[in-house]
Coordinates of C-alpha atoms (C1' of nucleotides) in Angstrom, one line a residue:
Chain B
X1 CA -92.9 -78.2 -89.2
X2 CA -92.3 -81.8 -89.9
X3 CA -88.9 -83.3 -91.3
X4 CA -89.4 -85.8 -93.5
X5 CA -88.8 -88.6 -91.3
X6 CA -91.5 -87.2 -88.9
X7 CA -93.9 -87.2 -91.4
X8 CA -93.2 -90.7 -92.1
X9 CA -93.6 -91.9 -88.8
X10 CA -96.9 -90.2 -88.8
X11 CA -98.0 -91.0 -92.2
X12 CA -97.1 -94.7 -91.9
X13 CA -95.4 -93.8 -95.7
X14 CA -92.1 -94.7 -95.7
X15 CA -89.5 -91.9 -96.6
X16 CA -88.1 -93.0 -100.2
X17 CA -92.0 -93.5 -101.0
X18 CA -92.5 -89.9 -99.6
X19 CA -89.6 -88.1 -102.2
X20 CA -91.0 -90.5 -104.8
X21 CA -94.3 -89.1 -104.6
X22 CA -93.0 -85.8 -104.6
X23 CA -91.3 -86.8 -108.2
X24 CA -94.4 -88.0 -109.3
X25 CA -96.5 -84.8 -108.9
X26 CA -98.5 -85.6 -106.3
X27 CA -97.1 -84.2 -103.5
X28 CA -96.4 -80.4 -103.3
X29 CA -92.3 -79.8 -102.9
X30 CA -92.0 -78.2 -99.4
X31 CA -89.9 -75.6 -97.8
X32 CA -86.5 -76.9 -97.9
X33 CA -84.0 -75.6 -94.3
X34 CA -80.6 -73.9 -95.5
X35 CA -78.9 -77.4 -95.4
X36 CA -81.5 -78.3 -98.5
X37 CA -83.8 -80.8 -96.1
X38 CA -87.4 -81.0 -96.5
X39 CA -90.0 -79.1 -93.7
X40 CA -93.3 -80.3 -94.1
X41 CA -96.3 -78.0 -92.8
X42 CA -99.6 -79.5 -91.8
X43 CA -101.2 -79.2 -95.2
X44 CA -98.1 -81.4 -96.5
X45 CA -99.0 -84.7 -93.8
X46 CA -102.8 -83.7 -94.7
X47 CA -101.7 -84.1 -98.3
X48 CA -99.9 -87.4 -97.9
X49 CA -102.7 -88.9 -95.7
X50 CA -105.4 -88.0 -98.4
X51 CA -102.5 -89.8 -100.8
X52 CA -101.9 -92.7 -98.8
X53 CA -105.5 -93.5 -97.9
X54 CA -106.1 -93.6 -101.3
X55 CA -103.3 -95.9 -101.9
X56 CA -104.8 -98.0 -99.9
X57 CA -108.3 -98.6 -101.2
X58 CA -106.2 -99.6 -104.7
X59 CA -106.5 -96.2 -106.8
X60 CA -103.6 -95.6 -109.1
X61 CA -101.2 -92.9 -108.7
X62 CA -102.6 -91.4 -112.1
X63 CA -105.9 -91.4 -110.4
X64 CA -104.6 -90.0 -107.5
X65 CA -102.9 -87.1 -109.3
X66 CA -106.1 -86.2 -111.3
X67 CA -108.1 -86.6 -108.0
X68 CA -105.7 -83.7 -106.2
X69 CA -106.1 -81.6 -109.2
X70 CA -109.8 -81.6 -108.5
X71 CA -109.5 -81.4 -104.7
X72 CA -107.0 -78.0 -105.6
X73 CA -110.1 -76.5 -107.5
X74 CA -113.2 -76.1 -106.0
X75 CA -115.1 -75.0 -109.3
X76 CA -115.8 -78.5 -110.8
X77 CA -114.6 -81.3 -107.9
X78 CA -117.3 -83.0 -107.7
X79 CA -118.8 -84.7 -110.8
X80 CA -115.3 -86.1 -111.9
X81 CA -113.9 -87.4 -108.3
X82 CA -117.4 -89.6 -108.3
X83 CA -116.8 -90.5 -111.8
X84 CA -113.1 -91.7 -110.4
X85 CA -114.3 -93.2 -107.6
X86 CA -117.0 -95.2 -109.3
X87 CA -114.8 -96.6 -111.9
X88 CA -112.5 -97.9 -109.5
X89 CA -115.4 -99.4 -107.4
X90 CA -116.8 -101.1 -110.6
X91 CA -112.9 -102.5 -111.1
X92 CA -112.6 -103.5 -107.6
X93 CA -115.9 -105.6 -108.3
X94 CA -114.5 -107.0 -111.7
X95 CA -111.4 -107.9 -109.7
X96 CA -113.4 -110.0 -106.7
X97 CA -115.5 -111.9 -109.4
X98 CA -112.7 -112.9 -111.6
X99 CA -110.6 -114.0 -108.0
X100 CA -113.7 -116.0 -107.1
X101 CA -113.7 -118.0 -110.0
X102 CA -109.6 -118.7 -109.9
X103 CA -110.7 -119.7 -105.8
X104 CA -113.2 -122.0 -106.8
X105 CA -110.2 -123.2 -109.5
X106 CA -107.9 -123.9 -107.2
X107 CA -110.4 -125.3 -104.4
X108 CA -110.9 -128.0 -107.1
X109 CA -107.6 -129.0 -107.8
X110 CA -106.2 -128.7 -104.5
X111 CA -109.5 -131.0 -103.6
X112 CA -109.0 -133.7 -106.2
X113 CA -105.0 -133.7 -105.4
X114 CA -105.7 -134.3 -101.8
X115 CA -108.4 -137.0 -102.2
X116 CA -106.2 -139.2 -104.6
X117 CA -102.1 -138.5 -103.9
X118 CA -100.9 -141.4 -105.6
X119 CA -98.9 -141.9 -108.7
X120 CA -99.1 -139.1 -111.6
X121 CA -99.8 -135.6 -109.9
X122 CA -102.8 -134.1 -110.1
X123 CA -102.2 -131.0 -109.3
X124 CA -100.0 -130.6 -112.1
X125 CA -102.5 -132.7 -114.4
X126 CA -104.7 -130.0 -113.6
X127 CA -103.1 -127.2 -114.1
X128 CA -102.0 -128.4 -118.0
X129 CA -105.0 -129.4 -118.9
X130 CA -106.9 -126.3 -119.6
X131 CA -109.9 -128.7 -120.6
X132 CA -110.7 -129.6 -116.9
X133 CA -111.1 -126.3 -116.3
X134 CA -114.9 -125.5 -115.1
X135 CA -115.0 -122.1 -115.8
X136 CA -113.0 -119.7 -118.6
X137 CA -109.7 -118.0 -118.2
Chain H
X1 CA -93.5 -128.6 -135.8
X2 CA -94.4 -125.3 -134.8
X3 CA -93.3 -121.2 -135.5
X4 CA -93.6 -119.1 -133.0
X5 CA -96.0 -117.1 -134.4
X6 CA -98.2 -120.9 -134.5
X7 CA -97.9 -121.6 -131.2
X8 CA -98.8 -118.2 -130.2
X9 CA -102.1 -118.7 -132.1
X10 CA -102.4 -121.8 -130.4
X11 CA -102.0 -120.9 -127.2
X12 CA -102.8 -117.4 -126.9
X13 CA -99.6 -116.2 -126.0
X14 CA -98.1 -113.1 -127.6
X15 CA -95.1 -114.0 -129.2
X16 CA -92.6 -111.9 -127.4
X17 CA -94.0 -113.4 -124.0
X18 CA -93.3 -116.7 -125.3
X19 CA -89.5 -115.5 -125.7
X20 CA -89.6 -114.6 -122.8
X21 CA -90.7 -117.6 -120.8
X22 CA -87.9 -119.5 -122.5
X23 CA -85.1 -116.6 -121.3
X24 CA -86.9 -117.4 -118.0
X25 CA -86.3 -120.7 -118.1
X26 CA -89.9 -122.0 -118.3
X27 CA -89.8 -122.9 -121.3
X28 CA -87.1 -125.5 -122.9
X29 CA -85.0 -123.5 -125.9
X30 CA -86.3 -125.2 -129.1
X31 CA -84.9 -126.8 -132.1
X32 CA -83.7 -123.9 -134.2
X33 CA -83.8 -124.1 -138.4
X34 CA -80.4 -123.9 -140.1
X35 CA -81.4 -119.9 -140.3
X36 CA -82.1 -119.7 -136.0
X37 CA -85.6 -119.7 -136.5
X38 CA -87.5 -121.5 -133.2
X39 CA -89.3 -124.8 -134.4
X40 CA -91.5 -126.1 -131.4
X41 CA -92.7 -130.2 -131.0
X42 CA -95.8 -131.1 -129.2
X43 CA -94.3 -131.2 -126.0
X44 CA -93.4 -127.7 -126.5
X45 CA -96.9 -126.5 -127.4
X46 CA -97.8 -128.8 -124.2
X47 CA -95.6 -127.1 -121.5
X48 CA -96.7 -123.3 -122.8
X49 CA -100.5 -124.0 -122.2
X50 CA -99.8 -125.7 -118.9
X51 CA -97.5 -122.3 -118.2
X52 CA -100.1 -120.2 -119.7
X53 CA -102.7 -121.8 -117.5
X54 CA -100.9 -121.6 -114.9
X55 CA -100.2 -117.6 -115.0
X56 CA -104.0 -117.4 -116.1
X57 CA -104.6 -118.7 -112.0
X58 CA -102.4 -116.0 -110.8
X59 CA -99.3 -118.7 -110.1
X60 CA -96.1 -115.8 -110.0
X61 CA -93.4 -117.2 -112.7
X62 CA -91.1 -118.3 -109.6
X63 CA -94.4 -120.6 -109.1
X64 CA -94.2 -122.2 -111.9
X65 CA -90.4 -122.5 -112.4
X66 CA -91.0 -124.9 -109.6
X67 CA -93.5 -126.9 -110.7
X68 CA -92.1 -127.2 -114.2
X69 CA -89.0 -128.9 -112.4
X70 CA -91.5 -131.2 -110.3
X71 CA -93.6 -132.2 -113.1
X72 CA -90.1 -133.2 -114.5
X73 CA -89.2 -135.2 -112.1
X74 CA -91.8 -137.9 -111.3
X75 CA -90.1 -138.7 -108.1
X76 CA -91.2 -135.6 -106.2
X77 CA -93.8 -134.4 -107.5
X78 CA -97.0 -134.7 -105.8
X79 CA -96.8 -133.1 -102.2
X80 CA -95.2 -130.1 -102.9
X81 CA -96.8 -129.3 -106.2
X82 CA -100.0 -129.4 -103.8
X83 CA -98.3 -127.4 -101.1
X84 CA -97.4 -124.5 -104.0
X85 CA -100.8 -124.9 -105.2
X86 CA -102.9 -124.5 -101.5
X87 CA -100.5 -121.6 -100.5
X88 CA -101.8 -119.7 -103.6
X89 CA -105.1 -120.8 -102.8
X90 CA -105.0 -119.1 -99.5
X91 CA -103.1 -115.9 -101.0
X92 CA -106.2 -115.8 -103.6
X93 CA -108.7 -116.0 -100.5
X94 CA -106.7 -113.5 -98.9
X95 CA -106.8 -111.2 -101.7
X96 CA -111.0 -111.2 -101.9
X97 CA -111.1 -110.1 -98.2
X98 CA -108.9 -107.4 -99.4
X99 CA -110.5 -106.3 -102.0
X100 CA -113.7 -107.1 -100.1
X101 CA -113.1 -104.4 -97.8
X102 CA -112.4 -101.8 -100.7
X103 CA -115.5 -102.1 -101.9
X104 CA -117.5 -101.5 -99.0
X105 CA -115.3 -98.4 -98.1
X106 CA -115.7 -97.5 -101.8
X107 CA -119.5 -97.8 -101.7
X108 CA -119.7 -95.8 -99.0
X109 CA -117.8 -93.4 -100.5
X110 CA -120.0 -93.0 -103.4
X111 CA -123.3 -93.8 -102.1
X112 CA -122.8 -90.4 -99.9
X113 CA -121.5 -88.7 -103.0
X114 CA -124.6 -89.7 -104.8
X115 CA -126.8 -88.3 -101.7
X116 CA -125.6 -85.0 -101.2
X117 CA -123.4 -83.7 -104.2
X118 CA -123.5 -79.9 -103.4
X119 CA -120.8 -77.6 -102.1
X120 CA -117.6 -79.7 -100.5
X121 CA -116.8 -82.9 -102.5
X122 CA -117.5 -85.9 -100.7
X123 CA -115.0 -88.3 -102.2
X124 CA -112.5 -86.1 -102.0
X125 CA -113.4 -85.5 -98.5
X126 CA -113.7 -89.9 -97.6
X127 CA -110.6 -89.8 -99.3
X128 CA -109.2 -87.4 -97.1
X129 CA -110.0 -88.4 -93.8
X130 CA -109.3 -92.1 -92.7
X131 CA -110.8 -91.7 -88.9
X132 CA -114.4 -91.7 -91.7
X133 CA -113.3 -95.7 -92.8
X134 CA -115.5 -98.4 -91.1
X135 CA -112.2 -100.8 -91.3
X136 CA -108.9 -100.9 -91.3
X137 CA -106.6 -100.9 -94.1
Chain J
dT1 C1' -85.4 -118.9 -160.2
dG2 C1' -86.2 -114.5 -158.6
dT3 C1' -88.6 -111.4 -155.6
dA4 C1' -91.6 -109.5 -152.3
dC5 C1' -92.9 -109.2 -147.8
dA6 C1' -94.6 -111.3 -143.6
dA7 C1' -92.6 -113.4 -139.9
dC8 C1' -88.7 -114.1 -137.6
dC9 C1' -84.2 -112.9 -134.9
dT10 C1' -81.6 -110.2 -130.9
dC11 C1' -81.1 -106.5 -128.0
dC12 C1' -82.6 -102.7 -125.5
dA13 C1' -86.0 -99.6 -123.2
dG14 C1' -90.2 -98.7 -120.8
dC15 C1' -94.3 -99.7 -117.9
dC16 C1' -96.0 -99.4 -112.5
dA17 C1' -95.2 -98.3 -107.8
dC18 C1' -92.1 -98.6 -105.2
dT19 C1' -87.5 -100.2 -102.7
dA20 C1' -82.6 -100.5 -101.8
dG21 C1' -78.1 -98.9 -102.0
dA22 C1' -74.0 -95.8 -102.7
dG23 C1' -71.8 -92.0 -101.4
dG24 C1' -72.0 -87.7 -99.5
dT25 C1' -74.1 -83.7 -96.2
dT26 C1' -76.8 -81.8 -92.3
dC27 C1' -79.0 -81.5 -87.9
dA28 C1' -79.3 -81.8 -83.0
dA29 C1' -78.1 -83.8 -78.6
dG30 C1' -74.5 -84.1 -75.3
Chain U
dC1 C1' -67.1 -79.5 -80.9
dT2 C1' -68.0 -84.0 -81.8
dT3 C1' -70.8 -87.8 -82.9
dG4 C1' -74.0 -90.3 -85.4
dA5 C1' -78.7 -90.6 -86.9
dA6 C1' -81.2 -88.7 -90.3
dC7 C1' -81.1 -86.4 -94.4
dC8 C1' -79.8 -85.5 -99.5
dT9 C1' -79.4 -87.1 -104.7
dC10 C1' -78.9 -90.4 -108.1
dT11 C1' -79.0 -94.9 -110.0
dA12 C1' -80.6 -99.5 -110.4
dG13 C1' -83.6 -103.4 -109.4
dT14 C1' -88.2 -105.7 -108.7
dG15 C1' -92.1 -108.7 -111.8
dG16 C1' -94.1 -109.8 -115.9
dC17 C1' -94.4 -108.6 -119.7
dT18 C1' -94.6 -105.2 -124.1
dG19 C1' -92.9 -102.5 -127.9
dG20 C1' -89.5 -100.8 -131.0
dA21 C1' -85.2 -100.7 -133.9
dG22 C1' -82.6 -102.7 -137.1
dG23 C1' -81.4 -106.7 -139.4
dT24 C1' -82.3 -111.8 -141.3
dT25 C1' -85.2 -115.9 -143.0
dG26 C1' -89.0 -118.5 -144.9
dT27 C1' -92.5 -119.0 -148.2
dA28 C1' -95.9 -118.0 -151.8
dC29 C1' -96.3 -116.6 -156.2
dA30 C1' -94.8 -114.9 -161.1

DNA sequence: TGTACAACCTCCAGCCACTAGAGGTTCAAG
DNA sequence: CTTGAACCTCTAGTGGCTGGAGGTTGTACA
């Protein structure tokens, strides 16, 4: 049995995060000790870590919440969680091509700015003029 | 002289996001008709693409608040309107490792979904277990 | 000149995923 | 039994908008 702050330490989630996911329907309520605190059993800081690893590759909590619906029911997990995970892969991709293009953005007015520092500011120049731009946005 | 409602045609900016770069202070208050009604020059028109250009690159509002004052101030201007714009440039570079890393844990992820989708659920099972990632995170 | 109605106005609430703080209670070590 | 760290709930704030309510103005047309 884990106190909240136990499970925290473990988890690497901090403890308000904890309660909020708790509100949020993703996290079970535990057992609560007569003086109302929360004791987490080893399902709980299994819970959480499934949770918080998720976090962390980017899914959103509504994601997450449909994703330990399907975990919770062993009848049709499969299918949907790869239909979850996929989507998020293609977004991740969507979101590294359309970073590449604001890097290769930037590279160009940070370049031109560095080559020529002298009277009006090209950095500036740059950025308001939309027309300079290589590439759409 | 401009509506609203022209120079968010213009520019592309929904007209309750331009309100709300002005309450901001990104945006100078315009000229108001006798009945309160915004009327924006071309200056006007000129500072909400630069700021709409700006946001498209990722530049936070606090960002651009700055250099909106620098660009108004042709003392100042140049070396720290680079240094704001190089920071983001490494934050953006920073970001694509990130989401670098997702994908290939992602990938993974699927790609054994996609091999062997009978009995336990693999996603939910990557998900589950961390000590299964290649890298950190 | 009157009227219709789209576009405008302000103010307030909500979104996501937390995070921080106030103000009060409980647990556990000494 | 006392101390004080850790816990509890509740509320509000973050960024960058977005949407709605409820009311006013501008403009095109009859």
């Amino acid at each position: 049995m884990f106190s909240i702050g136990e499970l925290s330490l473990r988890t690497g989630v901090k403890v308000p995060t904890i309660r909020y996911y708790e509100n949020a329907g993703l996290l079970e309520a535990p057992e609560r000790t007569s003086g109302n605190q929360r004791r987490y059993s080893r399902s709980g800081l299994e819970r959480l870590s499934f949770i918080s690893h998720a976090r962390a590759l980017g899914l959103s909590i509504e994601d997450i919440r449909e994703l330990v619906e399907l975990a919770s029911d062993p009848e049709r997990p499969c299918g949907e969680a790869h239909h979850i995970a996929s989507a998020h892969l293609a977004s991740v991709r969507a979101r590294i091509r359309k970073l590449k293009k604001l890097e290769r953005e930037l590279m160009r007015i940070v370049k031109i700015s560095d080559a020529d520092c002298v009277g009006e500011c090209h950095v500036i120049q740059s950025l308001a003029d939309h027309a300079l731009c290589e590439s759409d946005h």
